[in-house]
XYZ file of C-alpha atoms in Angstrom:
516
model
C 2.962 -31.704 -15.993
C 6.377 -30.065 -15.477
C 7.143 -28.584 -12.117
C 10.054 -26.427 -11.001
C 10.962 -24.491 -7.941
C 12.141 -20.872 -7.806
C 13.708 -19.655 -4.563
C 14.895 -16.033 -4.122
C 16.913 -15.692 -0.921
C 17.271 -12.860 -0.131
C 15.235 -10.566 -2.313
C 17.267 -7.336 -2.655
C 15.961 -3.793 -2.584
C 13.625 -4.460 0.340
C 14.155 -3.704 4.009
C 15.371 -6.760 5.868
C 15.995 -10.404 4.930
C 13.119 -11.774 2.841
C 13.045 -15.135 1.262
C 10.366 -16.439 -1.022
C 9.814 -19.769 -2.689
C 7.437 -20.645 -5.529
C 6.426 -23.929 -7.137
C 5.994 -23.508 -10.912
C 3.718 -25.857 -12.892
C 3.648 -25.408 -16.681
C 5.106 -21.965 -16.343
C 2.600 -20.682 -13.733
C 3.064 -20.237 -9.970
C 1.034 -22.960 -8.289
C 2.048 -22.284 -4.688
C 4.220 -19.761 -2.822
C 5.787 -19.231 0.588
C 7.179 -15.890 1.947
C 9.633 -16.120 4.875
C 10.972 -13.498 7.273
C 14.357 -14.905 8.119
C 15.427 -13.350 11.429
C 14.116 -13.158 15.051
C 14.074 -10.004 17.141
C 11.476 -10.036 19.916
C 11.490 -6.304 20.649
C 7.938 -5.921 21.849
C 8.278 -8.413 24.702
C 11.611 -6.844 25.637
C 9.593 -3.739 26.617
C 7.906 -5.529 29.495
C 8.828 -4.031 32.881
C 9.853 -0.588 31.517
C 8.255 2.780 31.801
C 5.609 2.979 29.070
C 7.093 6.210 27.747
C 10.223 4.273 26.660
C 8.054 2.596 23.984
C 7.974 5.889 22.062
C 11.709 5.581 21.381
C 12.374 1.839 21.541
C 9.635 0.788 19.137
C 11.117 3.199 16.579
C 14.225 1.013 16.593
C 12.107 -1.767 14.986
C 12.707 0.037 11.697
C 15.028 2.825 10.349
C 12.765 3.361 7.349
C 9.388 4.087 9.012
C 10.189 4.887 12.654
C 7.837 7.863 12.671
C 4.776 5.615 12.461
C 5.861 3.638 15.541
C 6.404 6.886 17.470
C 2.903 7.981 16.489
C 1.242 4.631 17.218
C 3.010 4.352 20.597
C 1.968 7.866 21.489
C -1.642 7.163 20.497
C -1.680 3.954 22.562
C -0.426 5.758 25.653
C -2.807 8.677 25.133
C -5.649 6.197 24.836
C -4.554 4.575 28.085
C -4.135 7.960 29.784
C -7.417 9.406 28.460
C -5.778 12.512 26.870
C -5.352 14.124 23.485
C -2.829 16.652 22.259
C -3.934 20.281 21.948
C -4.414 21.712 18.461
C -0.754 22.640 18.008
C 0.399 19.268 19.273
C -1.784 17.478 16.740
C -0.768 19.744 13.897
C 2.933 19.460 14.629
C 2.640 15.687 14.877
C 0.988 15.705 11.497
C 3.793 17.874 9.976
C 6.333 15.302 11.194
C 4.582 12.085 10.164
C 3.219 13.531 6.891
C 6.628 14.593 5.693
C 8.082 11.249 6.681
C 5.427 9.330 4.805
C 5.987 11.346 1.643
C 9.718 10.644 1.897
C 9.018 6.927 2.384
C 6.796 6.718 -0.725
C 9.419 8.437 -2.870
C 12.105 6.163 -1.428
C 10.035 3.072 -2.284
C 9.549 4.049 -5.908
C 12.885 5.513 -6.873
C 15.344 3.514 -4.711
C 13.510 0.176 -4.353
C 11.060 -0.437 -7.238
C 11.709 1.791 -10.270
C 14.732 -0.272 -11.329
C 12.304 -3.190 -11.970
C 10.806 -1.129 -14.803
C 13.142 1.544 -16.119
C 16.241 0.683 -18.196
C 19.104 2.303 -16.428
C 21.515 1.248 -19.222
C 19.945 3.964 -21.396
C 22.284 6.404 -19.644
C 25.204 4.791 -21.436
C 24.118 6.400 -24.703
C 23.404 9.814 -23.174
C 24.844 12.664 -25.256
C 23.422 15.694 -23.521
C 24.917 18.218 -21.008
C 23.017 17.399 -17.859
C 25.775 17.124 -15.147
C 24.053 14.366 -13.185
C 23.350 12.109 -16.180
C 26.809 12.786 -17.569
C 28.463 11.849 -14.260
C 26.315 8.721 -13.991
C 27.101 7.663 -17.559
C 30.832 8.001 -16.971
C 30.602 6.163 -13.643
C 28.651 3.245 -15.104
C 31.114 3.018 -18.034
C 34.056 2.935 -15.602
C 32.363 0.401 -13.342
C 31.567 -2.020 -16.224
C 35.154 -1.862 -17.388
C 36.480 -2.597 -13.856
C 37.260 -5.972 -12.395
C 34.765 -5.751 -9.621
C 32.526 -8.708 -8.918
C 29.409 -6.553 -8.901
C 30.082 -3.451 -10.945
C 27.613 -0.590 -11.040
C 25.688 -1.745 -7.996
C 22.819 -1.252 -7.125
C 21.850 -0.952 -10.824
C 23.589 -4.105 -11.921
C 23.460 -7.081 -11.930
C 19.741 -7.384 -12.605
C 17.229 -9.900 -13.913
C 16.822 -9.928 -17.712
C 13.391 -8.891 -18.805
C 11.201 -6.302 -20.447
C 12.153 -2.803 -19.384
C 10.819 0.569 -20.440
C 11.711 1.024 -24.104
C 11.192 4.782 -24.459
C 14.726 6.290 -24.350
C 13.586 9.756 -23.201
C 11.344 8.313 -20.525
C 14.231 6.209 -19.198
C 16.587 9.137 -19.116
C 13.953 11.277 -17.418
C 13.355 8.629 -14.765
C 17.128 8.199 -14.154
C 17.472 11.992 -13.828
C 14.605 12.041 -11.351
C 16.144 9.090 -9.480
C 19.216 11.250 -8.887
C 17.148 14.342 -7.983
C 15.016 12.317 -5.537
C 17.971 12.131 -3.148
C 17.955 15.876 -2.700
C 14.159 15.950 -2.308
C 14.247 13.194 0.323
C 16.992 15.115 2.186
C 14.616 18.119 2.225
C 11.874 15.918 3.664
C 14.201 14.679 6.381
C 14.946 18.311 7.245
C 11.237 18.973 7.492
C 10.912 16.063 9.904
C 13.833 17.290 11.988
C 12.459 20.843 12.257
C 9.757 19.663 14.620
C 10.759 16.074 15.348
C 14.196 17.027 16.712
C 16.042 14.726 14.291
C 15.522 12.264 11.437
C 15.479 9.326 11.384
C 14.007 8.386 14.772
C 12.332 11.718 15.737
C 12.493 12.370 19.471
C 9.860 15.065 19.931
C 6.685 12.916 19.542
C 5.428 12.121 22.998
C 2.207 11.030 24.671
C 0.548 14.413 25.042
C 1.763 15.985 21.770
C 5.056 17.320 20.452
C 7.727 18.872 22.652
C 9.238 21.210 19.998
C 7.885 24.736 20.331
C 7.021 26.115 16.860
C 8.538 29.413 15.814
C 7.918 31.754 12.860
C 11.367 30.799 11.580
C 10.993 26.993 11.609
C 7.495 27.219 10.142
C 8.868 29.332 7.306
C 11.646 26.822 6.650
C 9.160 23.961 6.590
C 6.905 25.876 4.157
C 9.822 26.583 1.830
C 10.968 22.986 1.779
C 7.375 21.778 1.292
C 7.006 23.888 -1.825
C 10.175 22.355 -3.276
C 8.919 18.851 -2.566
C 5.525 19.623 -4.091
C 7.124 20.725 -7.387
C 9.089 17.487 -7.641
C 6.077 15.283 -6.824
C 3.785 16.863 -9.395
C 6.306 17.391 -12.195
C 8.555 14.273 -11.792
C 7.100 11.557 -9.504
C 3.666 11.760 -11.090
C 5.058 11.610 -14.627
C 7.346 8.688 -13.868
C 4.499 6.727 -12.223
C 2.216 7.401 -15.260
C 4.998 6.531 -17.749
C 5.473 3.137 -16.109
C 1.708 2.591 -15.848
C 1.215 3.323 -19.575
C 4.201 1.246 -20.655
C 3.184 -1.821 -18.559
C -0.650 -1.874 -18.535
C -0.591 -5.637 -17.939
C 0.652 -5.027 -14.429
C -2.726 -3.659 -13.496
C -3.727 -7.337 -13.764
C -0.642 -8.921 -12.208
C -0.076 -9.438 -8.497
C -3.725 -9.726 -7.665
C -4.376 -10.807 -4.078
C -7.594 -11.755 -2.310
C -9.112 -8.337 -2.844
C -9.571 -7.875 0.941
C -8.279 -4.499 2.096
C -7.650 -3.288 5.647
C -6.696 0.273 6.618
C -6.773 2.432 9.769
C -7.962 6.078 10.051
C -5.005 8.325 9.216
C -4.061 12.009 9.292
C -6.668 13.845 11.396
C -7.426 17.536 11.670
C -6.271 19.647 14.615
C -8.898 18.080 16.870
C -7.596 14.586 16.275
C -10.724 13.697 14.278
C -11.943 13.905 10.611
C -9.102 11.864 9.087
C -7.854 12.459 5.607
C -7.905 8.717 4.946
C -10.760 6.575 6.282
C -10.245 3.253 8.025
C -12.280 0.124 7.534
C -12.263 -3.168 5.712
C -13.237 -3.915 2.165
C -14.050 -7.647 1.665
C -15.263 -8.921 -1.720
C -16.023 -5.300 -2.721
C -18.081 -4.463 0.386
C -16.732 -1.789 2.735
C -17.500 -2.027 6.457
C -16.477 -0.005 9.541
C -13.292 -0.983 11.332
C -13.642 -3.612 14.075
C -10.414 -3.918 16.070
C -11.816 -6.944 17.917
C -11.664 -8.897 14.665
C -7.831 -8.769 14.661
C -5.966 -11.978 15.594
C -2.549 -13.552 14.929
C -1.759 -17.162 14.147
C 1.477 -19.044 14.863
C 0.875 -22.337 13.002
C 3.593 -21.805 10.380
C 5.715 -19.368 12.407
C 8.935 -20.405 14.187
C 7.345 -20.264 17.647
C 6.226 -22.881 20.163
C 3.112 -20.876 20.970
C -0.137 -22.712 20.340
C -1.511 -22.432 16.842
C -4.899 -20.799 16.233
C -6.219 -17.273 16.583
C -4.680 -15.158 19.379
C -5.850 -11.589 19.999
C -3.361 -8.739 20.591
C -2.057 -8.853 24.159
C -3.339 -12.444 24.284
C 0.173 -13.791 24.847
C 2.678 -12.080 27.152
C 5.499 -14.379 26.098
C 6.722 -15.523 22.676
C 8.534 -18.832 22.653
C 10.869 -19.039 19.659
C 12.043 -22.498 18.519
C 15.510 -23.459 19.556
C 18.161 -24.437 16.992
C 17.378 -28.134 16.958
C 13.598 -27.499 16.663
C 14.234 -24.994 13.915
C 16.264 -27.522 11.927
C 13.567 -30.194 12.324
C 10.910 -27.824 11.008
C 13.069 -26.902 8.045
C 13.183 -30.587 7.053
C 9.420 -31.137 7.232
C 7.483 -30.871 3.938
C 4.783 -28.898 5.672
C 6.788 -27.382 8.523
C 7.032 -23.888 9.927
C 8.783 -21.454 7.599
C 8.782 -17.870 8.836
C 9.603 -15.720 11.901
C 6.648 -13.567 10.859
C 3.246 -14.330 12.342
C 0.006 -14.502 10.422
C -2.541 -11.716 11.274
C -6.143 -12.246 10.310
C -9.250 -10.034 10.328
C -12.327 -12.062 11.178
C -10.413 -15.035 9.915
C -9.726 -13.357 6.577
C -6.374 -12.625 4.962
C -6.158 -8.871 4.396
C -3.854 -6.704 2.236
C -2.763 -3.480 3.853
C -0.883 -0.557 2.359
C -1.496 2.336 0.013
C -3.999 0.506 -2.182
C -6.025 -0.504 0.875
C -5.915 3.113 2.136
C -7.181 4.442 -1.189
C -9.839 1.754 -1.804
C -11.296 2.046 1.706
C -11.366 5.854 1.600
C -12.936 5.804 -1.823
C -15.700 3.405 -0.674
C -16.332 5.420 2.458
C -17.070 8.598 0.467
C -15.541 10.704 3.209
C -12.938 12.413 1.101
C -14.376 13.801 -2.129
C -10.935 15.055 -3.261
C -9.591 11.518 -3.203
C -12.571 10.193 -5.168
C -12.104 12.928 -7.820
C -8.346 12.206 -8.134
C -8.961 8.433 -8.385
C -11.673 8.905 -11.004
C -9.437 11.209 -13.053
C -6.530 8.808 -13.003
C -8.760 5.878 -13.804
C -10.116 7.676 -16.915
C -6.600 8.614 -18.056
C -5.303 5.041 -17.632
C -8.443 3.131 -18.608
C -8.679 1.230 -15.357
C -11.220 0.778 -12.586
C -11.062 0.574 -8.777
C -10.802 -3.267 -8.985
C -7.452 -2.746 -10.733
C -5.931 -1.238 -7.595
C -5.567 -4.831 -6.433
C -2.405 -5.163 -8.553
C 1.257 -4.259 -8.879
C 0.703 -0.886 -10.552
C -2.425 -0.214 -8.476
C -0.172 -0.173 -5.414
C 2.330 2.162 -7.010
C -0.444 4.479 -8.241
C -1.996 4.483 -4.746
C 1.266 5.794 -3.255
C 1.178 8.726 -5.626
C -2.429 9.391 -4.631
C -1.415 9.233 -0.974
C 1.461 11.637 -1.495
C -0.589 14.115 -3.572
C -3.280 14.378 -0.937
C -0.824 14.520 1.971
C 1.054 17.430 0.404
C -2.170 19.436 -0.022
C -3.187 18.793 3.595
C 0.319 19.637 4.903
C 0.137 23.027 3.124
C -3.138 23.699 4.820
C -2.038 22.559 8.317
C 1.306 24.360 8.414
C -0.710 27.581 8.161
C -2.884 26.538 11.181
C 0.009 26.187 13.619
C 0.192 28.977 16.192
C 3.846 30.156 16.592
C 5.134 30.121 20.130
C 2.365 27.937 21.517
C 3.654 24.649 23.085
C 1.860 21.618 21.693
C 2.566 19.313 24.621
C 1.078 18.618 28.036
C 2.227 15.965 30.466
C 0.174 13.677 32.659
C 1.059 11.088 35.255
C 1.100 7.527 33.996
C -2.077 5.672 35.153
C -2.094 2.136 36.625
C -3.885 -1.009 35.547
C -5.026 0.249 32.184
C -4.777 -0.727 28.546
C -4.409 1.412 25.400
C -4.604 1.045 21.624
C -2.898 3.222 19.059
C -3.645 2.788 15.334
C -2.291 4.669 12.370
C -1.111 4.167 8.804
C 2.610 3.629 8.231
C 3.787 4.014 4.686
C 3.314 0.264 4.274
C -0.179 0.201 5.722
C -2.158 -0.493 8.901
C -0.065 -0.311 12.072
C -1.382 -1.039 15.587
C 0.232 -0.839 19.041
C -1.410 -2.371 22.057
C -0.145 -1.641 25.567
C -1.070 -2.949 28.990
C 0.205 -1.072 32.102
C 0.420 -2.759 35.471
C -0.198 -1.606 39.015
C 3.262 -0.006 39.220
C 2.768 2.076 36.080
C 5.134 -0.150 34.054
C 4.562 -2.109 30.845
C 2.892 -5.433 31.600
C 2.488 -6.403 27.945
C 3.062 -4.802 24.573
C 1.960 -5.899 21.122
C 2.611 -4.499 17.677
C 0.775 -5.766 14.562
C 2.696 -4.504 11.558
C 1.759 -3.784 7.914
C 4.347 -6.178 6.552
C 3.198 -8.875 9.023
C -0.228 -8.589 7.396
C 1.190 -8.719 3.909
C 4.189 -11.061 4.261
C 2.845 -13.399 6.926
C 2.663 -17.154 6.252
C -0.296 -19.501 6.062
C -2.605 -20.006 9.017
C -4.125 -23.005 10.746
C -6.777 -23.309 8.005
C -4.050 -23.326 5.311
C -4.908 -19.940 3.839
C -1.830 -18.460 2.102
C -0.694 -15.033 3.258
C -1.495 -11.882 1.299
C 1.677 -11.692 -0.883
C 1.742 -15.475 -1.209
C -1.685 -15.197 -2.866
C -0.455 -12.334 -5.054
C 2.257 -14.665 -6.470
C -0.030 -17.583 -7.141
C -1.249 -17.687 -10.789
C 1.634 -15.593 -12.148
C 3.081 -16.773 -15.469
C 6.886 -16.804 -15.493
C 8.582 -16.151 -18.854
C 12.016 -17.241 -17.689
C 12.515 -19.161 -14.411
C 16.196 -18.034 -14.381
C 15.073 -14.425 -14.361
C 11.840 -14.207 -12.312
C 11.426 -10.453 -12.750
C 7.631 -10.849 -12.555
C 7.861 -12.211 -9.075
C 10.256 -9.486 -7.877
C 7.919 -6.773 -9.223
C 4.987 -8.313 -7.363
C 6.723 -8.688 -4.018
C 8.340 -5.235 -4.133
C 4.954 -3.676 -5.005
C 3.902 -4.470 -1.434
C 6.995 -2.665 -0.079
C 8.150 -5.359 2.427
C 9.808 -4.277 5.638
C 10.968 -7.497 7.202
C 12.544 -5.895 10.220
C 9.038 -4.689 11.133
C 7.405 -7.955 10.178
C 9.572 -10.026 12.547
C 9.797 -7.365 15.261
C-alpha cells in the first residue's frame, strides 16, 4: 500500500484562511482534516453590551454575508422581546436579505468556483469584437509576457486538470464572469436602497427596518431587479447547466453523509409561510426542526473547554489554548487541529447550505414551485434528488435558490406600502433569552442571546453554516461534513489536487464565520 499526504494551506478563492490535509492511499483519500486557522472570539466580546449592538457587531464577523447576521440578530432580539415587524418591516427586510443572498450566490459561482471548471485561457484565441473579451485577452497576453511572479492573477496560476473543452461555452462563461460584476453592483444598490448601505446594512433592527419606503426607491429596486433577473435566467442558468453537462461525474463526487439541516427562510409579510422549509433529512427521512438537538463539541478544537456536547449558551466563556499549548497539540498525532468547533444535530454530522435548503423543502412538500423546478432540472440532467449530495448538486441548488428568490422578490416589492414606516421600537426586557434562525447563503445560521437583569448581553452564541460544514471531528471520532466529502475521492495527480479544491469550494467555506 502506498500512502501520501496532500496539504493545501491556504486554499485560495474562499473567504478566510482554510487549511485542509488528506492522506492518500493507492490514489484515494483515506482520511481528511479541515482546519480554520485563526481565532476571533467576537461573540463573547459582546457580553456586557446593549443587545442592540449585536445587530451591527455580528455583521463584522463577515464582509461577504453580513446581512444574514443582521437578520438573525434581529430575530433573536425580537424573540426575546416578544415582537414582530409589521407587514412593511418584514417585506423590506426580505427585499434586503433576498437581494444580498442572490448577490452572494452569483459571487460564489463566478468569482470563487467557476475557475475550477471553465478554461479561462480560451480567451487568448478570441477573434471577435466583444470589448470585454478583447480587453481581457490583451490583458492576459500582456500579463503572461511580464516578469511578475504571479501574472494574470486570479486566473493563473492554477492546478492542471480537465477543464471545459467547448470553446464557445468557455468564452460565454468568461463574458458572463465579466458581466457578473455589473450585476452584483446592481444587487448591492438594491440592498442599499432599503438597508442604508452595502455591505453591512444598517437599517435592519429589532422591530423591522428603519428606512421609510418611497415610490421612487421602490421603482429603482424594481428596475434593478428586472436587470438581475435577465442575467440569472439567460447567463447564470446556462453556465451552471453547461458545467453540469460537461462534468456529470461531479454529481457523484463530494458525497457527504447525506444528512441535511436547514432553517425556515424567507417568510411572507406576516413572518410566516416561508419560501424554504426548515428541518432535517437523515438517511432520506425528513423530520421537523428540533433546535434542542443542536450542540457543539470542542474535542479537536483549539480550546481548553471540556470536550463533549455543549448546547448553545451552555458556555459563557471560551478558553483558547495559549501559544505553548497550541504548539504541543500541533505535534500530537491525534491532537487538536482547528479553531472551528464541531456542531452536531442529535449527535449527527449535518451538511448545511443550498443543497440542504432544496432537499428539505422538496421533502416537506410545502413549496410546489420548488418541486416542479427540481423535477424539471433532474429530467434535463438525468439525475435524482440523491445526487444533490455532491459538488454539482450544491452548485445547482444555488441556482434553484436564486431562481425562486427572484420570483418572490418580484411579488413582495409590489406588496410594500409606500410611505408606511416598517419599524416599531420597544424597551429591552430583562432576564430573557432569544433565538434567531435564518438561512445565510452558506446555510443554517442561528443566533442565541441571553439578556441579564440590567438589560445587557449576558451571553451570546452564534452557530454558523461553515462551522457545520468545516468543523473538525468530535469526541466520537466522526469526521466533519466536508472531511467526509473528501474521503473516498480518487486523485489523478497529487501535485494538482483539483478534485479536492472543487469539493471544498462547492461547500462555499467562510472561515471568518466559522471561527467567529
